[in-house]
Amino acid sequence: MSRRKNACRLAVFTAIAIAAGNVAAAEFPATPPAPGPAPQLTVPTPSTQTLANGLQVISVRRAGLPLVTAQLVLRSGGEMDPPALAGLADLTASLLTKGAAGQSAPQIAAAAEALGGSLDADAGWDESAVGITVTTPKLPQALGLLAEVVRQPDFSAAELKRAQAQAIDDLRLLLSRPTALASLAASRGVFGDGAYGHSRGGTPASIARIGRADVQRLHAALYRPDNAILILAGDVTAAQALALGQASFGDWARPATPLPARPAGKAASRVPAIVLIDQRGAGQAGVVAAHAAPSRGDDGYYVGTLANAVLGGSYSARLNEEIRIKRGLSYGANSRLQPLRDAGLWLAAAQTKNPSAAQVVELMLGEFKRLGDNRVGDAELAARKATLIGAYGRSLETTAGLAEQVGELAVYGVPLDEIGRYIAKVQAVTPKQIEKYADKHLNAGASTVVVVGDAAQFAADVRKAHPQAALLESTALDLDSPTLQPVVGK
């Protein structure tokens, strides 16, 4: 039985015992104990080798269990979507496993299953990836299958049509959710018409515009060995990794043409600072506040990680404490810091009753300001550090998690031995550094606030504090536009 199940059973039995009068409630402390010492992690430094065609092969060995995760990662993702084709990189990645080298999607799935694994493919910002986890003896065959889907995808018209229909259905459902819609609109407000400003998953209109030639063109431009990283994490040595990489990808020809230029991640925003989107009849309102943040290569990466953990990175963080626990205005409020290659995003979100949306806006902005105006207490910071360190340690427990961490470092050009320095870097962050970081990057005048819901119930209250707030209709919203509004005459 897993530790989680044991913990859940213990909690249930304890509650029953207290209710029955068998255990005195006073025996349990009113507050949780202080965090214990940080765990000591031993993570081998990944080994890096490069094939003649430019493919980088990175391996990190974890002996003792005959299991390996293999990932082929491209250093390009949704930021390379053409302006009118948001979601193209994501759609292209999803089609890789839907037919390749003369095999249909069911045949590819069956081949992966016969190896004891499954192929997963998707695209994020700055990267696209296909991966599989298998036992060590099956690794050569798994890499052969991986090479086929990456290098010889069919992109059949039938599979493209099916994928488009599924994506459009998913997007329509997503955009009906107030907080999801607010998050996409806020991102557009932060990044403008820069490469990170559009919806990475696309919009119903942009997905419908994509043709087979667009998918083939993107694949030909970006899926090439000098833009790729093969990551092997688990029971494999560096010498074996090089030989396996050569066997499956050594004859992958590097094109004579250079890689396409990367567009700027951020551009001047043409979205108002406060946007109210009327989604008439919505049962609740989604409130989002977003700020530009530094890139992944910024020296303050770990300070920002801690600052976000204090603000809204966990249940007991400040946003949830103020909005949910103290006032009961939401089932949950949180924040995330997303450092990318050329820029970054700091976004806080909460869903609340329509009439309380204005109050949540002020609470959210107040917590941003407080983080930059006051020092974080030692106990609060220690708790946030313990949360981050614990989550990081858990992420490395599986070969898939280990491969993911290594892949992120490689994609962003961070030294790979950083994987073993995470705990020390987090522990070194001070309250003064957090205050300074938040003061610089959470300037209230540089924020984009978006509220989506039944505007008749909150617009007037929001405008009391923010008379400049713009009101848009959700039915007329255009997420493909840098202004969120359709171009007149288009």
CSV table of N, CA and C in Angstrom, one decimal, residues 301-382:
chain,number,residue,atom,x,y,z
A,301,TYR,N,16.2,33.6,-10.9
A,301,TYR,CA,15.2,32.5,-11.1
A,301,TYR,C,14.8,31.9,-9.8
A,302,TYR,N,15.7,31.6,-8.9
A,302,TYR,CA,15.3,30.9,-7.6
A,302,TYR,C,14.6,31.9,-6.7
A,303,VAL,N,15.0,33.1,-6.7
A,303,VAL,CA,14.3,34.1,-5.9
A,303,VAL,C,12.8,34.2,-6.4
A,304,GLY,N,12.7,34.3,-7.7
A,304,GLY,CA,11.3,34.4,-8.2
A,304,GLY,C,10.5,33.1,-7.9
A,305,THR,N,11.1,32.0,-7.9
A,305,THR,CA,10.4,30.7,-7.6
A,305,THR,C,9.9,30.8,-6.1
A,306,LEU,N,10.7,31.3,-5.2
A,306,LEU,CA,10.3,31.4,-3.8
A,306,LEU,C,9.3,32.5,-3.7
A,307,ALA,N,9.4,33.6,-4.4
A,307,ALA,CA,8.4,34.7,-4.3
A,307,ALA,C,7.1,34.2,-4.7
A,308,ASN,N,7.0,33.4,-5.8
A,308,ASN,CA,5.7,32.9,-6.2
A,308,ASN,C,5.2,31.9,-5.2
A,309,ALA,N,6.1,31.1,-4.6
A,309,ALA,CA,5.6,30.1,-3.6
A,309,ALA,C,5.0,30.8,-2.5
A,310,VAL,N,5.5,32.0,-2.1
A,310,VAL,CA,4.9,32.7,-1.0
A,310,VAL,C,3.6,33.3,-1.4
A,311,LEU,N,3.5,33.9,-2.6
A,311,LEU,CA,2.3,34.5,-3.1
A,311,LEU,C,1.2,33.6,-3.3
A,312,GLY,N,1.4,32.5,-4.0
A,312,GLY,CA,0.2,31.7,-4.3
A,312,GLY,C,0.6,30.3,-4.9
A,313,GLY,N,1.7,29.8,-4.5
A,313,GLY,CA,2.2,28.5,-5.1
A,313,GLY,C,1.7,27.3,-4.3
A,314,SER,N,0.9,27.4,-3.3
A,314,SER,CA,0.4,26.3,-2.5
A,314,SER,C,-0.9,26.7,-1.8
A,315,TYR,N,-1.5,25.7,-1.2
A,315,TYR,CA,-2.8,25.9,-0.5
A,315,TYR,C,-2.6,26.9,0.6
A,316,SER,N,-1.5,26.9,1.4
A,316,SER,CA,-1.4,27.7,2.5
A,316,SER,C,-0.7,29.0,2.2
A,317,ALA,N,-0.4,29.3,0.9
A,317,ALA,CA,0.2,30.6,0.5
A,317,ALA,C,-0.8,31.7,0.6
A,318,ARG,N,-0.3,32.9,0.4
A,318,ARG,CA,-1.0,34.1,0.8
A,318,ARG,C,-2.3,34.4,0.1
A,319,LEU,N,-2.3,34.2,-1.2
A,319,LEU,CA,-3.5,34.4,-2.0
A,319,LEU,C,-4.7,33.5,-1.5
A,320,ASN,N,-4.4,32.3,-1.3
A,320,ASN,CA,-5.4,31.3,-0.9
A,320,ASN,C,-5.8,31.7,0.6
A,321,GLU,N,-4.8,32.0,1.4
A,321,GLU,CA,-5.1,32.4,2.8
A,321,GLU,C,-6.1,33.6,2.8
A,322,GLU,N,-5.8,34.6,2.0
A,322,GLU,CA,-6.7,35.8,2.1
A,322,GLU,C,-8.0,35.6,1.4
A,323,ILE,N,-8.0,35.0,0.3
A,323,ILE,CA,-9.2,34.9,-0.5
A,323,ILE,C,-10.2,33.7,-0.2
A,324,ARG,N,-9.6,32.6,0.1
A,324,ARG,CA,-10.4,31.4,0.5
A,324,ARG,C,-10.6,31.2,2.0
A,325,ILE,N,-9.4,31.1,2.6
A,325,ILE,CA,-9.5,30.7,4.0
A,325,ILE,C,-10.1,31.7,4.9
A,326,LYS,N,-9.6,33.0,4.8
A,326,LYS,CA,-10.1,34.0,5.7
A,326,LYS,C,-11.5,34.5,5.3
A,327,ARG,N,-11.8,34.6,4.0
A,327,ARG,CA,-13.1,35.2,3.5
A,327,ARG,C,-14.0,34.3,2.8
A,328,GLY,N,-13.6,33.1,2.4
A,328,GLY,CA,-14.5,32.2,1.8
A,328,GLY,C,-15.0,32.7,0.4
A,329,LEU,N,-14.2,33.4,-0.3
A,329,LEU,CA,-14.7,34.0,-1.6
A,329,LEU,C,-14.4,33.1,-2.7
A,330,SER,N,-13.6,32.0,-2.6
A,330,SER,CA,-13.3,31.2,-3.7
A,330,SER,C,-12.9,29.8,-3.1
A,331,TYR,N,-13.0,28.8,-4.0
A,331,TYR,CA,-12.6,27.5,-3.6
A,331,TYR,C,-11.1,27.4,-3.7
A,332,GLY,N,-10.4,28.3,-4.3
A,332,GLY,CA,-9.0,28.3,-4.4
A,332,GLY,C,-8.4,29.4,-5.2
A,333,ALA,N,-7.4,30.1,-4.7
A,333,ALA,CA,-6.7,31.1,-5.4
A,333,ALA,C,-5.2,30.7,-5.4
A,334,ASN,N,-4.6,31.0,-6.6
A,334,ASN,CA,-3.2,30.5,-6.7
A,334,ASN,C,-2.4,31.4,-7.7
A,335,SER,N,-1.2,31.2,-7.8
A,335,SER,CA,-0.4,31.9,-8.8
A,335,SER,C,0.7,31.0,-9.3
A,336,ARG,N,1.2,31.4,-10.5
A,336,ARG,CA,2.3,30.6,-11.1
A,336,ARG,C,3.3,31.5,-11.8
A,337,LEU,N,4.5,31.1,-11.7
A,337,LEU,CA,5.6,31.9,-12.4
A,337,LEU,C,6.1,31.0,-13.6
A,338,GLN,N,6.0,31.5,-14.8
A,338,GLN,CA,6.4,30.7,-15.9
A,338,GLN,C,7.5,31.5,-16.7
A,339,PRO,N,8.8,31.1,-16.3
A,339,PRO,CA,9.9,31.8,-17.0
A,339,PRO,C,10.1,31.0,-18.4
A,340,LEU,N,10.2,31.8,-19.4
A,340,LEU,CA,10.4,31.2,-20.8
A,340,LEU,C,11.7,31.7,-21.3
A,341,ARG,N,12.0,31.4,-22.6
A,341,ARG,CA,13.3,31.7,-23.1
A,341,ARG,C,13.6,33.2,-23.2
A,342,ASP,N,12.6,33.9,-23.8
A,342,ASP,CA,12.8,35.3,-24.0
A,342,ASP,C,12.1,36.2,-23.1
A,343,ALA,N,11.2,35.7,-22.3
A,343,ALA,CA,10.4,36.5,-21.4
A,343,ALA,C,9.8,35.6,-20.3
A,344,GLY,N,8.9,36.1,-19.6
A,344,GLY,CA,8.2,35.2,-18.6
A,344,GLY,C,6.8,35.8,-18.2
A,345,LEU,N,6.1,35.0,-17.5
A,345,LEU,CA,4.7,35.4,-17.1
A,345,LEU,C,4.5,35.1,-15.6
A,346,TRP,N,4.0,36.0,-14.9
A,346,TRP,CA,3.6,35.8,-13.5
A,346,TRP,C,2.1,36.0,-13.4
A,347,LEU,N,1.3,35.0,-13.1
A,347,LEU,CA,-0.1,35.1,-13.2
A,347,LEU,C,-0.8,34.5,-12.0
A,348,ALA,N,-1.7,35.3,-11.4
A,348,ALA,CA,-2.5,34.9,-10.3
A,348,ALA,C,-4.0,34.7,-10.7
A,349,ALA,N,-4.7,33.7,-10.2
A,349,ALA,CA,-6.0,33.4,-10.6
A,349,ALA,C,-6.9,33.0,-9.5
A,350,ALA,N,-8.2,33.3,-9.6
A,350,ALA,CA,-9.2,32.8,-8.6
A,350,ALA,C,-10.5,32.8,-9.3
A,351,GLN,N,-11.4,31.9,-8.9
A,351,GLN,CA,-12.8,31.9,-9.4
A,351,GLN,C,-13.7,32.2,-8.2
A,352,THR,N,-14.7,33.1,-8.4
A,352,THR,CA,-15.5,33.6,-7.2
A,352,THR,C,-16.9,33.9,-7.7
A,353,LYS,N,-17.8,34.2,-6.8
A,353,LYS,CA,-19.1,34.6,-7.1
A,353,LYS,C,-19.0,35.9,-7.9
A,354,ASN,N,-19.9,36.1,-8.8
A,354,ASN,CA,-19.9,37.4,-9.6
A,354,ASN,C,-19.9,38.6,-8.7
A,355,PRO,N,-20.8,38.7,-7.7
A,355,PRO,CA,-20.8,40.0,-6.9
A,355,PRO,C,-19.5,40.2,-6.1
A,356,SER,N,-18.7,39.2,-5.9
A,356,SER,CA,-17.5,39.4,-5.1
A,356,SER,C,-16.2,39.6,-6.0
A,357,ALA,N,-16.4,39.7,-7.3
A,357,ALA,CA,-15.3,39.8,-8.2
A,357,ALA,C,-14.4,41.0,-7.9
A,358,ALA,N,-15.1,42.1,-7.7
A,358,ALA,CA,-14.4,43.4,-7.4
A,358,ALA,C,-13.5,43.3,-6.1
A,359,GLN,N,-14.1,42.6,-5.1
A,359,GLN,CA,-13.3,42.5,-3.9
A,359,GLN,C,-12.1,41.6,-4.1
A,360,VAL,N,-12.2,40.5,-4.9
A,360,VAL,CA,-11.1,39.6,-5.2
A,360,VAL,C,-10.0,40.4,-6.0
A,361,VAL,N,-10.4,41.2,-6.9
A,361,VAL,CA,-9.4,42.0,-7.6
A,361,VAL,C,-8.6,42.8,-6.7
A,362,GLU,N,-9.2,43.5,-5.7
A,362,GLU,CA,-8.4,44.3,-4.8
A,362,GLU,C,-7.6,43.5,-3.8
A,363,LEU,N,-8.1,42.4,-3.4
A,363,LEU,CA,-7.3,41.5,-2.5
A,363,LEU,C,-6.1,41.0,-3.3
A,364,MET,N,-6.2,40.6,-4.6
A,364,MET,CA,-5.1,40.1,-5.4
A,364,MET,C,-4.1,41.2,-5.6
A,365,LEU,N,-4.5,42.4,-6.0
A,365,LEU,CA,-3.5,43.5,-6.2
A,365,LEU,C,-2.9,43.9,-4.8
A,366,GLY,N,-3.6,43.8,-3.7
A,366,GLY,CA,-3.0,44.1,-2.4
A,366,GLY,C,-2.0,43.1,-2.0
A,367,GLU,N,-2.1,41.8,-2.4
A,367,GLU,CA,-1.1,40.8,-2.0
A,367,GLU,C,0.1,41.0,-2.9
A,368,PHE,N,0.0,41.4,-4.1
A,368,PHE,CA,1.1,41.7,-5.0
A,368,PHE,C,1.9,42.8,-4.3
A,369,LYS,N,1.2,43.9,-3.9
A,369,LYS,CA,1.9,45.0,-3.4
A,369,LYS,C,2.6,44.6,-2.0
A,370,ARG,N,1.9,43.9,-1.2
A,370,ARG,CA,2.5,43.5,0.1
A,370,ARG,C,3.8,42.7,0.0
A,371,LEU,N,3.8,41.9,-1.1
A,371,LEU,CA,5.0,41.1,-1.3
A,371,LEU,C,6.2,41.9,-1.6
A,372,GLY,N,6.0,43.1,-2.2
A,372,GLY,CA,7.1,43.9,-2.5
A,372,GLY,C,7.4,45.0,-1.5
A,373,ASP,N,6.5,45.2,-0.5
A,373,ASP,CA,6.6,46.2,0.5
A,373,ASP,C,7.1,45.7,1.8
A,374,ASN,N,6.9,44.4,2.1
A,374,ASN,CA,7.3,43.9,3.4
A,374,ASN,C,8.1,42.6,3.3
A,375,ARG,N,8.9,42.4,4.3
A,375,ARG,CA,9.8,41.2,4.3
A,375,ARG,C,8.9,40.0,4.7
A,376,VAL,N,9.2,38.9,4.0
A,376,VAL,CA,8.6,37.6,4.4
A,376,VAL,C,9.2,37.1,5.7
A,377,GLY,N,8.3,36.7,6.6
A,377,GLY,CA,8.8,36.1,7.9
A,377,GLY,C,9.6,34.9,7.7
A,378,ASP,N,10.5,34.6,8.6
A,378,ASP,CA,11.4,33.4,8.6
A,378,ASP,C,10.6,32.1,8.5
A,379,ALA,N,9.5,32.1,9.4
A,379,ALA,CA,8.8,30.8,9.5
A,379,ALA,C,8.0,30.6,8.2
A,380,GLU,N,7.4,31.7,7.6
A,380,GLU,CA,6.6,31.5,6.4
A,380,GLU,C,7.6,31.1,5.3
A,381,LEU,N,8.7,31.7,5.2
A,381,LEU,CA,9.7,31.4,4.1
A,381,LEU,C,10.2,29.9,4.3
A,382,ALA,N,10.4,29.5,5.5
A,382,ALA,CA,10.9,28.1,5.7
A,382,ALA,C,9.8,27.1,5.3
